[in-house]
Coordinates of C-alpha atoms and ligand atoms in Angstrom, one line a residue:
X172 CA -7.7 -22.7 -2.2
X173 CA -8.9 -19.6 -0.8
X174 CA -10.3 -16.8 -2.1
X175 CA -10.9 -13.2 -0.8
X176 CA -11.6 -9.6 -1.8
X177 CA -9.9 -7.0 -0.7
X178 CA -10.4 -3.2 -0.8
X179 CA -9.0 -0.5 0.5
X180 CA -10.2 3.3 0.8
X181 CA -7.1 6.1 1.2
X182 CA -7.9 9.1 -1.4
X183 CA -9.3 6.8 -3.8
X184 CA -11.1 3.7 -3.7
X185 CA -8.9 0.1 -5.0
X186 CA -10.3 -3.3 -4.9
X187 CA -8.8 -6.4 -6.3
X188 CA -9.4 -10.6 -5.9
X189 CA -7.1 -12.5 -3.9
X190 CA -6.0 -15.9 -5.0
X191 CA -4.2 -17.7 -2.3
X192 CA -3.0 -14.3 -0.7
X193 CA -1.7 -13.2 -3.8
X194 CA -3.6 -10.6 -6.8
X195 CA -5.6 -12.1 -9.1
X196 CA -6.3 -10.3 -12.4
X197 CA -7.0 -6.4 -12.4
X198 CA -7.2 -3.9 -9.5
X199 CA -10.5 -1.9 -10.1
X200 CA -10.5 1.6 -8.8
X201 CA -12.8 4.9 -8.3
X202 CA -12.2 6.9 -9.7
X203 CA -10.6 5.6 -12.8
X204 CA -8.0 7.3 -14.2
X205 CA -4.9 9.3 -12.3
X206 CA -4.5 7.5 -8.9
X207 CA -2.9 11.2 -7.9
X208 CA -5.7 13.0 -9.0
X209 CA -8.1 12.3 -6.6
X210 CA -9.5 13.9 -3.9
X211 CA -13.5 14.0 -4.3
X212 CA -14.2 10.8 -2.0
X213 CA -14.5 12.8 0.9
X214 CA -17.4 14.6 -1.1
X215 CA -19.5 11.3 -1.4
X216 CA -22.2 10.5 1.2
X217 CA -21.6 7.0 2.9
X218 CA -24.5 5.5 1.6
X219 CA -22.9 6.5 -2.2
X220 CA -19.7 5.1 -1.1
X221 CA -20.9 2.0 0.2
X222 CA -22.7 1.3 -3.2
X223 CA -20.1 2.0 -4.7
X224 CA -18.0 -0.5 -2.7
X225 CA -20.5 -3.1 -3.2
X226 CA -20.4 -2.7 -7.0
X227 CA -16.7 -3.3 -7.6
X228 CA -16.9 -6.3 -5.2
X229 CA -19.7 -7.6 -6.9
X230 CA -18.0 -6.9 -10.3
X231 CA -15.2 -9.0 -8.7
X232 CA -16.9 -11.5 -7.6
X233 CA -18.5 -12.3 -10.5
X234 CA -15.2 -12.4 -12.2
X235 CA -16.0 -9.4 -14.5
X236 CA -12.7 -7.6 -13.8
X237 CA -12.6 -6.5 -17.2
X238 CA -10.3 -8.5 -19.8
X239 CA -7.1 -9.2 -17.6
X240 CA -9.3 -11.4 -15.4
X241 CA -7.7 -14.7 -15.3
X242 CA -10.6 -17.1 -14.6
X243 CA -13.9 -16.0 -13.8
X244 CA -15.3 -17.8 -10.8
X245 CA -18.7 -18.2 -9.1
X246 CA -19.9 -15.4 -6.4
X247 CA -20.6 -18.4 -3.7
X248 CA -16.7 -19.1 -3.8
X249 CA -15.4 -16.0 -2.0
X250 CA -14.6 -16.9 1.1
X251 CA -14.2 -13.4 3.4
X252 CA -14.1 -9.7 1.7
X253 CA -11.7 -7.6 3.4
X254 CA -11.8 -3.7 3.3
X255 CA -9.3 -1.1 4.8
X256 CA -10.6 2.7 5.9
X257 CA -8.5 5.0 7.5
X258 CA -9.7 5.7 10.9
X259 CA -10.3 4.4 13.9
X260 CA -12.4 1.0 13.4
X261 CA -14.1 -1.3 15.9
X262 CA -16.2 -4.3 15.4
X263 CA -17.2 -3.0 11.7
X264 CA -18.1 0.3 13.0
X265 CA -16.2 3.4 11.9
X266 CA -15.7 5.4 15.5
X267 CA -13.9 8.4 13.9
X268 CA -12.1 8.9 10.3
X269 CA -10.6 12.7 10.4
X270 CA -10.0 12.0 6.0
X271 CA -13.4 10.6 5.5
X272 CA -15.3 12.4 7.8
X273 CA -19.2 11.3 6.2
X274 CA -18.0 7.8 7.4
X275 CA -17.9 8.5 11.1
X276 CA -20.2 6.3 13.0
X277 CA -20.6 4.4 9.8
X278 CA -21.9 0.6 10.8
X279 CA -19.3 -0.3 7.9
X280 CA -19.3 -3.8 8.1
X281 CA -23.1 -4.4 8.3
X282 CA -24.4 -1.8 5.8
X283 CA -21.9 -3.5 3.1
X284 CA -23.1 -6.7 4.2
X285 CA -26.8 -5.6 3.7
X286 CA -25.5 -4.1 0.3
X287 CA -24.1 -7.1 -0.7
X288 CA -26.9 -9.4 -0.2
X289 CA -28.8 -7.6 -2.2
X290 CA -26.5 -8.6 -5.1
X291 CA -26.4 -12.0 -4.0
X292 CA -23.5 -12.0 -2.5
X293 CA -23.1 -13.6 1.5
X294 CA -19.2 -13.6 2.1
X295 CA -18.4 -12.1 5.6
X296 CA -16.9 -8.8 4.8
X297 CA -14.4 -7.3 7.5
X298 CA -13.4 -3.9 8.2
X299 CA -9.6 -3.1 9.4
X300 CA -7.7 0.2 10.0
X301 CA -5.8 1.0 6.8
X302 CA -2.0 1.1 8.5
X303 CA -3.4 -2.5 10.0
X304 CA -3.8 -3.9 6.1
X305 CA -0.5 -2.7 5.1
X306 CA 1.0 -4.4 8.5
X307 CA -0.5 -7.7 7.5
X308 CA 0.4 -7.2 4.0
X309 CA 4.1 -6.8 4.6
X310 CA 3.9 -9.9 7.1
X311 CA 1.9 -11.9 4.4
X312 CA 4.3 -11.1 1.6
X313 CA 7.6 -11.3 3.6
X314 CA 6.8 -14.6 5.3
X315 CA 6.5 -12.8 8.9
X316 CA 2.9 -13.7 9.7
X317 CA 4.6 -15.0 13.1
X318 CA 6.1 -12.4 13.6
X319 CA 5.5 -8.5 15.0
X320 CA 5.4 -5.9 12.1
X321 CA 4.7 -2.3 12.3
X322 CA 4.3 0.2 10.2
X323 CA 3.8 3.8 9.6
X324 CA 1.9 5.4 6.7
X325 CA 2.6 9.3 6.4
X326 CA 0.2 10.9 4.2
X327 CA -2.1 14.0 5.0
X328 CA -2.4 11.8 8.4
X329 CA 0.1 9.8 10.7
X330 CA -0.9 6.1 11.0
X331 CA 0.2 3.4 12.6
X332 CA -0.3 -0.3 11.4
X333 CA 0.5 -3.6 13.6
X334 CA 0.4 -7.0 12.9
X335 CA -1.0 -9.5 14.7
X336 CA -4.0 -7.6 15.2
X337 CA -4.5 -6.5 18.9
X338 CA -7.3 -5.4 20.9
X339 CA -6.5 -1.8 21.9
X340 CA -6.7 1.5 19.9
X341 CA -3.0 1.9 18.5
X342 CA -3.8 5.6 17.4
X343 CA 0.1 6.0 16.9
X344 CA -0.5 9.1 15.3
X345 CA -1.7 11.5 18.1
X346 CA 1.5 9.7 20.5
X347 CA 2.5 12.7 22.5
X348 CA 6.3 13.9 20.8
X349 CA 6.8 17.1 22.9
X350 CA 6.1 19.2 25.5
X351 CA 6.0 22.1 23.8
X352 CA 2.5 24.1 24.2
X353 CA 3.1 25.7 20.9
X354 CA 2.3 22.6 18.9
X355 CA -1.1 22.8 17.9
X356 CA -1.1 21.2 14.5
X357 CA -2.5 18.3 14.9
X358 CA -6.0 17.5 13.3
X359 CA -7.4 16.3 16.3
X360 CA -7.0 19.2 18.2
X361 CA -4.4 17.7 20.4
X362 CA -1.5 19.5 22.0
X363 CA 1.9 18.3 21.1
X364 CA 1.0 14.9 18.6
X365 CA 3.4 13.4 16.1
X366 CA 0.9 14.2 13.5
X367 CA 1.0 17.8 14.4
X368 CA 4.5 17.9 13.2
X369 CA 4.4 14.9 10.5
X370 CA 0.7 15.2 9.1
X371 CA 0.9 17.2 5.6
X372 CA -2.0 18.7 6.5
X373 CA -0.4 20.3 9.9
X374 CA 2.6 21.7 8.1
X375 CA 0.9 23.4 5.4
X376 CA -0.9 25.7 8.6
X377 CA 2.5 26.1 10.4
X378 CA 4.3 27.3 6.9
X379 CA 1.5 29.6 5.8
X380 CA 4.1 30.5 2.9
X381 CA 5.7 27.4 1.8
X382 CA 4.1 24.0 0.6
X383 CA 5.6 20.9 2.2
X384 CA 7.6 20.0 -0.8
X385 CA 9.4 23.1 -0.5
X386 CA 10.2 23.1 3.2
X387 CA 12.4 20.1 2.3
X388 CA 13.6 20.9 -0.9
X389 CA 14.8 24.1 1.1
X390 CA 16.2 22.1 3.9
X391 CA 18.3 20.4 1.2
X392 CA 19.8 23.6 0.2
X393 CA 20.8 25.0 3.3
X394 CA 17.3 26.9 4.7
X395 CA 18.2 27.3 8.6
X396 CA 14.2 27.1 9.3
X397 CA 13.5 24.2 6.7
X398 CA 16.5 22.4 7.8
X399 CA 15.5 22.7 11.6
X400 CA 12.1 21.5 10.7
X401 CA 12.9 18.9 9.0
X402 CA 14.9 17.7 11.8
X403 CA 12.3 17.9 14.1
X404 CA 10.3 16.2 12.1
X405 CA 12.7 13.4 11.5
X406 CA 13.3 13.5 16.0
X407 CA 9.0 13.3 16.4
X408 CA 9.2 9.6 14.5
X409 CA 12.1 9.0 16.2
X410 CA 10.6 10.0 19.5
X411 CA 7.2 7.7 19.0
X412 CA 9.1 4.6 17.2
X413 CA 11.6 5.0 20.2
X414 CA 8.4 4.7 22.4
X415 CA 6.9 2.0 20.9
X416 CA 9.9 0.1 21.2
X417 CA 9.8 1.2 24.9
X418 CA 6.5 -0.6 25.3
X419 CA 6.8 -3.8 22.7
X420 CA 10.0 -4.4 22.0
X421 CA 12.2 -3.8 18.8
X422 CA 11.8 -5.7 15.9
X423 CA 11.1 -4.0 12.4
X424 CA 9.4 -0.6 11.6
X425 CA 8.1 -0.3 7.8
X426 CA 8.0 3.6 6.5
X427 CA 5.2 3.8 3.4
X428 CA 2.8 6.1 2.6
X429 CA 2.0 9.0 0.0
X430 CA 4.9 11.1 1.6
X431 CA 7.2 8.4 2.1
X432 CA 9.4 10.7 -0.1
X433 CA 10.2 12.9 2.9
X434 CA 12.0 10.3 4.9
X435 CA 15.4 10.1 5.4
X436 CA 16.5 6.8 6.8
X437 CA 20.0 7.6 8.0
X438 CA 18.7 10.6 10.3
X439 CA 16.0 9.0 11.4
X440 CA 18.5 6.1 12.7
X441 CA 20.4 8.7 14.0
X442 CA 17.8 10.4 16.2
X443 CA 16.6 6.9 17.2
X444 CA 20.0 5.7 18.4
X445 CA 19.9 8.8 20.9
X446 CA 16.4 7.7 22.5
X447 CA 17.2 3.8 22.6
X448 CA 19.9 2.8 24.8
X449 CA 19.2 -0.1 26.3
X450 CA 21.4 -3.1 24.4
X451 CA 18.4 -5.4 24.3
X452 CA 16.2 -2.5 22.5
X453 CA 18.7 -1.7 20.1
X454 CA 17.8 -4.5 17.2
X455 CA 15.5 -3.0 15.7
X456 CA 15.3 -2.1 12.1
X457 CA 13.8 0.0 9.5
X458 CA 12.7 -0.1 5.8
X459 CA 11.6 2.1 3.5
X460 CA 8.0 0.6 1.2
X461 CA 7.5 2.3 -1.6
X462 CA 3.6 3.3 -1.4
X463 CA 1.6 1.5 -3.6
X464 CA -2.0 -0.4 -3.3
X465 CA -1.1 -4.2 -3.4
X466 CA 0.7 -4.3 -0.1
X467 CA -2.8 -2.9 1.2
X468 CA -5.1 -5.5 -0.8
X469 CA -3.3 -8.1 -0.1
X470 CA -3.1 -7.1 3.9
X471 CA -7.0 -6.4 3.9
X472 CA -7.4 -9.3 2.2
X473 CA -5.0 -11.2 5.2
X474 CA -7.1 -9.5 7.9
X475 CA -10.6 -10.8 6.8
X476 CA -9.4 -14.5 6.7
X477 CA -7.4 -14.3 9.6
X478 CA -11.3 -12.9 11.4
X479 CA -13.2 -15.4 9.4
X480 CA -11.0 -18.4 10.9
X481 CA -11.1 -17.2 14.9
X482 CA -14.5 -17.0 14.3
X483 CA -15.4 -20.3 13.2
X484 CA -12.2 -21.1 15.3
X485 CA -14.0 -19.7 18.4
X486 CA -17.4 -21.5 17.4
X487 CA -15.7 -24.9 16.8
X488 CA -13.6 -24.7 20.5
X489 CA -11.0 -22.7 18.3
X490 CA -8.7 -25.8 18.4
X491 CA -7.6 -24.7 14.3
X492 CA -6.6 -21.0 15.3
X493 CA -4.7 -21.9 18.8
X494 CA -2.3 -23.8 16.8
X495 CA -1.8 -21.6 13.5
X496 CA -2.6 -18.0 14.6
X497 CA 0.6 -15.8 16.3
X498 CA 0.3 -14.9 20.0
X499 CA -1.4 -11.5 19.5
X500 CA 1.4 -9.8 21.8
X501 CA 5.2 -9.9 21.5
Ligands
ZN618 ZN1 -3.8 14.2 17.3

């Protein structure tokens, strides 16, 4: 029986305990209240958030979920705490997070470990890229731990999520969609990104005098502008999921995030069909997850165990992980 914590930070902050990969009992979050309604984290100095983390993963460990808890269990007994940030992360350490921009250079995984141990708690905690999580959720839900899975999350930001974890950066975001000096959008200042055109953020400053919703709302009924728009932003994914199955192969694409809503599958197939030609490339698929937070506890939740066992795997000669992990390449 194992048992982890996950948590995972977008615009608000959910954690939950994890029974055997699955939720067990209630999903605390911070704020309480409206999940929409948030969007004071970015307001919080680190050291406030990461007392903040440590409190609701104490509360969980404890087994103090509240009254839908469904056993209460000792603190000793979690085996690996597992917690998702948007951003770039490396070795605990968060390099750069455009959304949560007090967290940059953040020593994550350290600082909550200190924070912990001061509430008695000594699990290992582990820090993964948010579109990572929701990659290893879907593969731990759907029975494709063997298996490539990538997703994208389109939100305020473009990520991109892969299971098995592999070295490398995977900013799939900031891919390169077009030539086109004009497209400045993008939050990192690059010329020409997929999040430039995608990010909500980057269409908001290129229609100064519509909101995102109504660009495609308009496109819908019959705006020339919205409806080019929304075509190149349908071609941009198409462009960097053509690309990535270019490099790794094709195999299934996931579609979540808070503006899932946006996506239509059927003409993002279309555009795809145009950039993939070669017969072998042409299996891939693509599914629409509705955005919610379970797919992300569960898939930080996935990642910590998963770094928990190649450790002690590479410590003990790493006979345990050769044989059950997935080659971390296609
Ligand atoms: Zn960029």
């Amino acid at each position: 029986m194992t048992t982890a914590i996950g948590v995972v930070i977008t615009d608000h902050i959910a954690a939950a305990r994890l029974k055997e990969l699955q939720l067990a009992g209630k999903v605390l979050r911070y704020p309480g209240g409206d999940p929409d309604a948030m969007e004071g984290l970015e307001a919080i100095p680190d050291s406030e958030l990461i007392d903040i983390l440590a409190g609701q993963i104490a509360s969980l460990a404890r087994g103090n979920a509240g009254p839908d808890r469904v056993d209460s269990i000792e603190a000793d007994s979690i085996d690996a705490i597992g917690v998702a940030v948007p951003g770039f992360v490396r070795s605990g350490v968060i390099e750069e997070s455009p959304n949560l921009p007090q967290m940059k250079g953040t020593r994550l995984a350290d600082q909550l470990t200190s924070a912990l141990k001061e509430r008695g708690i000594a699990a290992p905690v582990h820090i993964a890229n948010d579109a990572d999580a929701i990659a290893a959720g879907v593969a731990a839900t759907r029975d494709r731990l063997d298996k490539l899975t990538r997703v994208w999350t389109i939100g305020n930001g473009i990520g991109y999520g892969r299971w098995p974890h592999a070295e490398g950066v995977w900013e799939g975001g900031h891919i390169s969609v077009t030539l086109d000096p004009k497209e400045r959008y993008c939050g990192c200042g690059g010329v020409g990104h997929l999040e430039g055109i995608m990010g909500y953020r980057a269409m908001r400053m290129r229609f100064l005098d519509l909101e995102p919703e109504e660009v495609f709302a308009n496109a819908k009924t019959g705006d020339t502008r919205c409806r080019q728009f929304v075509d190149l932003w349908h071609r941009a994914l198409a462009a960097a999921t053509a690309s990535f199955i270019h490099l790794a192969g094709p195999g299934r694409f996931y579609f979540t995030g808070k503006n899932v809503g946006f996506l239509e599958l059927p003409l993002l197939r279309t555009h795809l069909e145009t950039m993939v030609r070669m017969t072998p490339l042409q299996s891939f698929s693509l599914e629409i997850l509705p955005p919610d937070d379970e797919i992300a506890l569960i898939g930080a939740g996935v990642s910590a165990l998963r770094a928990m066992r190649q450790e002690s795997g590479s410590r003990e000669g790493g006979s345990y992980m050769r044989s059950s992990m997935p080659s971390s390449r296609p």
